[in-house]
Amino acid sequence: MLARFALPLALFSVPAIAQPAPQPIPPAVQAAADGMAEVLLGKRPAAEVFSPAFLAAVPADKLAALTAQIAGQFGPLEGLEGVTATGPASGVIALRFARAIYSGPFAVDADGKVANLLLNDYKPVGDDTATILRDVAALPGAAGVLYAPLDGGEPLLALNADRQLAIGSTFKLYVLAALARQVEQGTRKWDEVVTLDDLRSLPSGQMQDWPAGAPVTLQTLATMMISISDNTATDQLIRLVGRDAIAEELRASGHSAPARTLPFLTTREAFALKADLARGTRYAGMSEPEQTGALAALGREFAADPATVAAPTFTAPTLIDGVEWFASPDDLRKLLGRIVALKDPTARKILAVSPSMPAAQRKNWAFTGFKGGSEPGVINGTWLLQKPGGQWRILTMSWNNPAAAVDQATLELIAQRILALP
């Protein structure tokens, strides 16, 4: 439900492949590149080109699906653009699609078959802002995107920037900001040690399996919350920082519709409400004071016996218009502006732990930070970026569809296209 959102789009990679200077192309490397292009074009069986270990991890149908996802954004695959050698059994392949050239390293095993492939860089061909906006507008359901200076300057790209959309785990940015505010005010310290209590949430994350009473610092909790979207770490911080303090941070940031998100849910509360459709539907229709009372009652049930609260089993969009966290793209811009304005850089360093951007694109920025979130029917990706000259930018994208699950790869590719704009 509240899973980590991740880039880049990788076909397969194990282990990592170094990329030294180009060399004369060995026949095995050239043959592998030719073969990969033929497989991805549907002209040759995958088993003739890829190793059994590769196909065990990435079957032929998945290879075809990944190629189709790229083609959905950049037009059909046209063929091999080129190959360079980086060793006697390794190289970098470039594949030409109608509107982009995708490239990345690969390695060949002793039998001459491809053992590793990672498509991790691309260059658009003929892509532009108008085309990207048209593709975002065509997504089923509702979508919003904002690529703009953080200070409120003219957007480079915007669609539905003022529309409230469910953001999944990106709400954790508000928890991080409220905690950082308390640190700046002197009421908390990043190295303050607390102990995990018994009220655990569900994955994503790891800390639901940690022992009760384990000592952790606030910085550890915050890092787990942002870098791997740990839900138990998040709920621990919501209790420590305080629901009221997070609500104040949300309002102070200039959120355009606080009532959509307040009272501020923990992930465990959201899971419980979505697991019981009747209860969740009643909750969604309540006023804010009534919701506050309902959450208090739910908390008493958790405390009495956590096992009595059912875990969700949904695989389709569930109450995404009523039991969620909401923000417009511009709301998130204003929130990131407050995080950048903090004198203490710790919150920004936490955002940079998992930047969710290919290395080839990260080199264009002095800073890259990220938080995203997803559940069936909801996905958001939000990047905090700083240009080498110092200007801060935001790229944030939300896509909601109450009728069907949304495709993460589609949103990832659109984000890559935006970041590749001149």
XYZ file of C-alpha atoms in Angstrom:
422
model
C 0.000 0.000 0.000
C 2.660 2.488 0.979
C 5.556 1.098 -0.947
C 8.787 2.719 -1.933
C 8.809 4.278 -5.371
C 12.070 3.712 -7.202
C 14.058 4.637 -10.273
C 15.842 3.782 -12.508
C 14.173 1.428 -14.951
C 16.510 -1.557 -14.989
C 16.099 -4.641 -17.123
C 18.575 -6.702 -15.124
C 21.734 -6.050 -13.192
C 23.806 -8.417 -11.117
C 26.531 -7.698 -10.386
C 27.281 -4.058 -11.168
C 29.262 -3.589 -14.364
C 32.183 -1.176 -14.602
C 32.471 1.010 -17.694
C 36.137 1.671 -18.583
C 37.280 3.385 -21.764
C 35.953 2.005 -25.095
C 38.020 -0.656 -26.864
C 37.919 -2.403 -30.255
C 34.735 -4.442 -30.336
C 35.357 -8.178 -29.807
C 33.175 -10.423 -31.998
C 31.381 -11.869 -28.951
C 30.399 -8.385 -27.743
C 29.144 -7.328 -31.167
C 27.222 -10.585 -31.594
C 25.608 -10.168 -28.179
C 24.510 -6.626 -28.991
C 23.093 -7.696 -32.351
C 21.315 -10.589 -30.663
C 19.786 -8.442 -27.916
C 18.348 -6.059 -30.478
C 16.875 -8.977 -32.443
C 15.309 -10.465 -29.299
C 13.778 -7.163 -28.224
C 12.434 -6.679 -31.763
C 10.771 -10.087 -31.526
C 12.918 -11.578 -34.309
C 14.831 -14.140 -32.264
C 14.194 -16.409 -29.238
C 15.584 -15.001 -25.994
C 17.175 -18.337 -25.075
C 19.548 -18.038 -28.037
C 21.004 -14.778 -26.734
C 20.517 -14.559 -22.937
C 21.994 -16.937 -20.372
C 19.762 -19.345 -18.401
C 20.546 -17.440 -15.189
C 19.469 -14.171 -16.775
C 16.211 -15.650 -18.081
C 15.499 -17.243 -14.704
C 15.449 -13.736 -13.225
C 14.013 -11.922 -16.246
C 11.931 -14.290 -18.405
C 11.373 -13.560 -22.073
C 7.852 -12.242 -21.478
C 9.185 -9.728 -18.945
C 11.826 -8.580 -21.411
C 9.066 -8.002 -23.948
C 6.927 -6.161 -21.385
C 9.779 -3.856 -20.373
C 10.490 -3.064 -24.016
C 6.795 -2.329 -24.547
C 6.788 0.056 -21.578
C 9.636 2.053 -23.064
C 7.964 1.976 -26.469
C 4.778 3.301 -24.883
C 6.648 6.472 -23.979
C 9.130 6.783 -26.827
C 7.595 4.978 -29.768
C 8.553 1.586 -31.167
C 11.999 0.067 -30.960
C 13.717 0.559 -34.310
C 16.887 -1.428 -33.705
C 20.499 -1.312 -32.599
C 21.966 2.194 -32.611
C 25.457 1.063 -31.700
C 27.730 -0.766 -29.284
C 31.028 0.042 -27.599
C 33.323 -2.459 -25.888
C 34.472 -1.962 -22.312
C 36.308 -5.258 -22.051
C 36.761 -8.603 -23.827
C 33.328 -9.721 -22.648
C 31.499 -6.493 -21.832
C 30.162 -3.411 -23.524
C 27.571 -0.674 -23.675
C 24.597 -1.140 -25.975
C 22.527 1.695 -27.443
C 19.003 0.948 -28.675
C 17.108 3.372 -30.871
C 13.432 3.958 -30.197
C 11.407 6.400 -32.286
C 11.938 9.250 -29.800
C 14.868 8.164 -27.642
C 18.111 6.243 -27.574
C 18.345 3.948 -24.532
C 21.738 2.641 -23.522
C 23.502 0.760 -20.774
C 26.169 -1.806 -19.896
C 26.017 -5.558 -20.475
C 28.281 -8.547 -19.958
C 28.742 -11.811 -21.854
C 29.446 -15.153 -20.194
C 31.874 -17.869 -21.274
C 29.255 -19.331 -23.614
C 28.841 -16.019 -25.410
C 25.425 -15.330 -23.909
C 24.294 -12.144 -22.206
C 24.556 -12.550 -18.447
C 23.835 -8.954 -17.370
C 22.029 -5.993 -18.886
C 21.209 -2.627 -17.340
C 19.525 0.080 -19.418
C 20.317 3.092 -17.255
C 20.675 6.074 -19.578
C 18.759 7.592 -22.437
C 18.779 10.594 -24.700
C 15.484 11.900 -26.047
C 15.054 12.420 -29.753
C 12.429 15.015 -30.624
C 10.784 14.973 -27.164
C 9.404 18.247 -25.810
C 7.253 19.785 -23.092
C 4.056 19.724 -25.138
C 4.411 16.009 -25.882
C 5.062 15.170 -22.240
C 2.088 17.222 -21.026
C -0.149 15.518 -23.573
C 0.996 12.103 -22.341
C 0.380 13.055 -18.678
C -3.089 14.405 -19.503
C -3.923 11.138 -21.281
C -3.277 8.983 -18.188
C -6.517 7.324 -17.002
C -7.930 8.908 -13.853
C -6.342 12.165 -12.676
C -2.734 13.281 -12.773
C -0.728 16.343 -11.843
C 2.862 17.351 -12.455
C 5.038 20.303 -11.537
C 8.633 20.905 -12.592
C 9.559 24.341 -11.319
C 11.943 26.514 -9.331
C 11.367 25.977 -5.634
C 11.033 29.720 -4.998
C 7.803 29.967 -6.984
C 9.292 31.158 -10.251
C 7.838 30.338 -13.636
C 7.307 26.549 -13.955
C 9.242 24.699 -16.606
C 6.311 22.287 -16.885
C 2.980 22.154 -15.054
C -0.360 20.379 -15.288
C -3.022 20.432 -12.553
C -0.454 21.942 -10.206
C -3.214 23.135 -7.838
C -5.233 19.913 -7.820
C -5.477 17.873 -4.623
C -4.359 14.295 -5.251
C -3.618 11.321 -3.022
C 0.158 11.065 -2.533
C 0.702 7.779 -0.665
C 3.892 7.648 1.369
C 5.033 11.040 0.125
C 3.049 12.319 3.132
C 6.112 11.316 5.164
C 7.736 14.537 3.993
C 5.377 16.377 6.349
C 6.517 14.175 9.245
C 10.171 14.814 8.350
C 9.575 18.568 8.149
C 7.779 18.672 11.506
C 10.575 16.702 13.180
C 13.238 18.941 11.623
C 11.300 21.981 12.852
C 11.368 20.642 16.430
C 15.102 20.011 16.135
C 15.635 23.564 14.910
C 13.541 24.889 17.815
C 15.607 22.875 20.302
C 12.856 20.595 21.588
C 14.283 17.507 19.872
C 17.726 16.302 18.787
C 18.592 14.098 15.850
C 20.726 11.904 18.124
C 17.971 11.591 20.748
C 17.529 7.893 21.588
C 14.040 6.409 21.914
C 12.808 2.824 22.200
C 10.459 1.077 19.795
C 7.048 0.442 21.293
C 4.736 -2.530 20.712
C 2.420 -0.898 18.167
C 3.831 -1.948 14.822
C 2.647 -1.184 11.332
C 2.875 -3.335 8.217
C 5.483 -3.275 5.449
C 6.858 -1.479 3.526
C 9.866 -1.399 5.791
C 11.828 -3.559 8.191
C 11.306 -2.145 11.665
C 8.033 -4.006 12.187
C 10.293 -7.017 12.811
C 12.665 -5.292 15.208
C 12.307 -6.191 18.911
C 10.198 -4.039 21.189
C 12.359 -1.785 23.319
C 15.152 -1.587 20.743
C 16.958 1.761 21.104
C 17.083 3.948 17.997
C 17.843 7.588 17.330
C 15.368 9.988 15.788
C 17.694 10.346 12.815
C 17.614 6.561 12.310
C 13.813 6.559 12.382
C 13.654 9.459 9.939
C 16.181 7.869 7.597
C 14.282 4.573 7.554
C 11.011 6.447 7.014
C 12.309 8.279 3.945
C 14.914 5.982 2.393
C 12.927 2.716 2.479
C 9.508 4.163 3.404
C 9.426 2.212 6.664
C 5.884 2.425 8.020
C 6.685 1.420 11.590
C 9.406 4.088 11.781
C 6.865 6.575 10.429
C 4.228 5.765 13.018
C 6.789 5.937 15.821
C 7.735 9.437 14.652
C 4.121 10.568 14.321
C 3.556 9.620 17.952
C 6.805 11.245 19.100
C 6.490 14.458 17.110
C 2.762 14.658 17.708
C -0.190 14.715 15.358
C -0.868 18.356 16.239
C 2.697 19.430 15.419
C 2.536 17.706 12.028
C -0.816 19.364 11.326
C 0.715 22.721 12.215
C 3.623 22.089 9.817
C 1.148 21.175 7.086
C -0.822 24.392 7.625
C 2.294 26.545 7.983
C 3.626 25.244 4.685
C 0.654 26.820 2.926
C -1.207 23.589 2.143
C -4.225 24.632 0.100
C -6.737 22.143 1.552
C -5.711 20.946 5.042
C -9.130 19.415 5.728
C -8.483 16.773 3.060
C -5.634 15.291 5.121
C -6.429 16.190 8.739
C -6.562 14.546 11.190
C -3.192 13.178 10.116
C -3.382 9.384 9.807
C -0.702 6.952 10.864
C -0.010 4.186 8.364
C -1.462 1.623 10.780
C -4.700 3.587 11.006
C -4.893 3.833 7.226
C -4.351 0.092 6.878
C -7.055 -0.664 9.449
C -9.598 1.665 7.839
C -8.970 0.237 4.380
C -9.190 -3.330 5.706
C -12.731 -2.693 6.999
C -14.596 -1.121 4.080
C -17.713 -0.273 6.094
C -15.673 1.419 8.793
C -13.421 3.155 6.307
C -16.380 4.455 4.308
C -18.010 5.847 7.458
C -14.723 7.497 8.409
C -14.347 9.138 5.002
C -17.758 10.761 5.383
C -17.149 12.204 8.870
C -16.224 15.745 9.849
C -12.718 16.355 11.171
C -13.817 16.314 14.848
C -15.728 13.075 14.252
C -12.695 11.561 12.551
C -10.540 12.547 15.516
C -12.918 10.655 17.799
C -12.961 7.643 15.485
C -9.166 7.486 15.503
C -9.123 7.670 19.290
C -11.487 4.691 19.411
C -9.308 2.832 16.927
C -6.277 3.570 19.101
C -7.981 2.023 22.099
C -8.608 -1.123 20.054
C -4.952 -1.269 19.034
C -3.858 -0.885 22.659
C -6.249 -3.551 23.944
C -5.310 -6.168 21.355
C -3.478 -5.239 18.145
C -4.455 -8.570 16.565
C -8.146 -7.616 16.575
C -7.517 -5.012 13.877
C -7.483 -6.804 10.531
C -4.676 -6.379 8.021
C -5.726 -5.230 4.543
C -5.780 -7.681 1.656
C -6.860 -5.342 -1.139
C -5.146 -5.395 -4.516
C -7.395 -2.819 -6.208
C -7.880 0.885 -5.429
C -9.573 1.157 -2.034
C -10.963 4.385 -0.539
C -8.242 6.417 -2.230
C -10.507 9.480 -2.281
C -11.265 9.379 1.447
C -8.684 7.455 3.485
C -5.381 8.862 2.307
C -3.050 11.845 2.488
C -3.580 14.616 -0.050
C -1.569 17.463 -1.522
C -1.368 19.362 -4.754
C 1.923 19.517 -6.660
C 2.237 23.157 -5.581
C 1.596 22.213 -1.933
C 4.611 19.903 -2.131
C 6.673 22.673 -3.691
C 5.934 24.909 -0.719
C 6.741 22.127 1.742
C 10.112 21.409 0.147
C 10.805 25.141 0.264
C 10.496 24.992 4.054
C 12.860 22.009 4.224
C 15.457 23.828 2.107
C 15.152 26.892 4.326
C 16.171 24.920 7.447
C 19.621 25.868 8.724
C 20.361 22.271 9.708
C 20.981 20.198 6.529
C 20.149 16.839 8.153
C 16.646 16.566 6.679
C 18.029 17.211 3.202
C 20.781 14.640 3.730
C 18.104 12.100 4.663
C 16.239 12.853 1.431
C 19.448 12.198 -0.527
C 19.961 8.647 0.795
C 17.779 7.125 -1.943
C 17.671 9.692 -4.768
C 15.784 7.409 -7.206
C 17.559 8.739 -10.270
C 19.956 7.048 -12.678
C 23.589 7.962 -12.106
C 23.799 9.401 -15.603
C 21.170 11.989 -14.647
C 22.426 12.611 -11.084
C 25.691 13.988 -12.460
C 23.720 16.957 -13.832
C 22.704 18.080 -10.327
C 24.527 19.352 -7.254
C 21.867 17.690 -5.048
C 19.187 15.055 -5.607
C 16.679 13.999 -2.972
C 13.522 11.930 -3.290
C 10.380 10.645 -1.620
C 7.595 8.737 -3.288
C 4.631 6.608 -2.423
C 2.177 4.177 -3.925
C -0.736 1.883 -3.318
C -3.229 0.416 -5.799
C -4.617 3.389 -7.725
C -2.151 5.904 -6.255
C 1.400 6.858 -7.104
C 3.553 9.910 -6.428
C 7.207 10.725 -7.003
C 8.745 13.941 -5.642
C 12.323 15.047 -6.273
C 14.194 17.891 -4.595
C 16.918 19.065 -6.977
C 19.651 21.678 -6.908
C 21.403 22.915 -10.008
C 25.203 23.329 -9.918
C 24.632 27.105 -9.857
C 22.605 26.814 -6.657
C 18.985 27.104 -7.843
C 16.589 24.652 -6.178
C 13.892 22.887 -8.169
C 11.092 20.436 -7.571
C 9.787 17.698 -9.811
C 6.643 16.144 -8.428
C 4.135 13.898 -10.141
C 0.924 12.338 -8.817
C -1.412 9.927 -10.580
C -4.685 8.655 -9.075
C -7.156 6.231 -10.602
C -9.985 4.924 -8.395
C -11.009 2.483 -11.121
C -7.759 0.572 -11.645
C -4.172 0.160 -10.506
C -1.676 2.634 -11.944
C 1.540 1.631 -13.651
C 4.686 2.695 -11.825
C 6.950 2.222 -14.838
C 4.863 4.649 -16.888
C 5.326 7.397 -14.313
C 9.033 6.618 -13.944
C 9.581 7.005 -17.672
C 7.718 10.300 -17.775
C 9.899 11.561 -14.926
C 13.033 10.577 -16.824
C 11.759 12.390 -19.892
C 11.131 15.556 -17.897
C 14.554 15.455 -16.298
C 16.143 15.058 -19.715
C 14.527 18.215 -21.097
C 17.045 20.933 -22.022
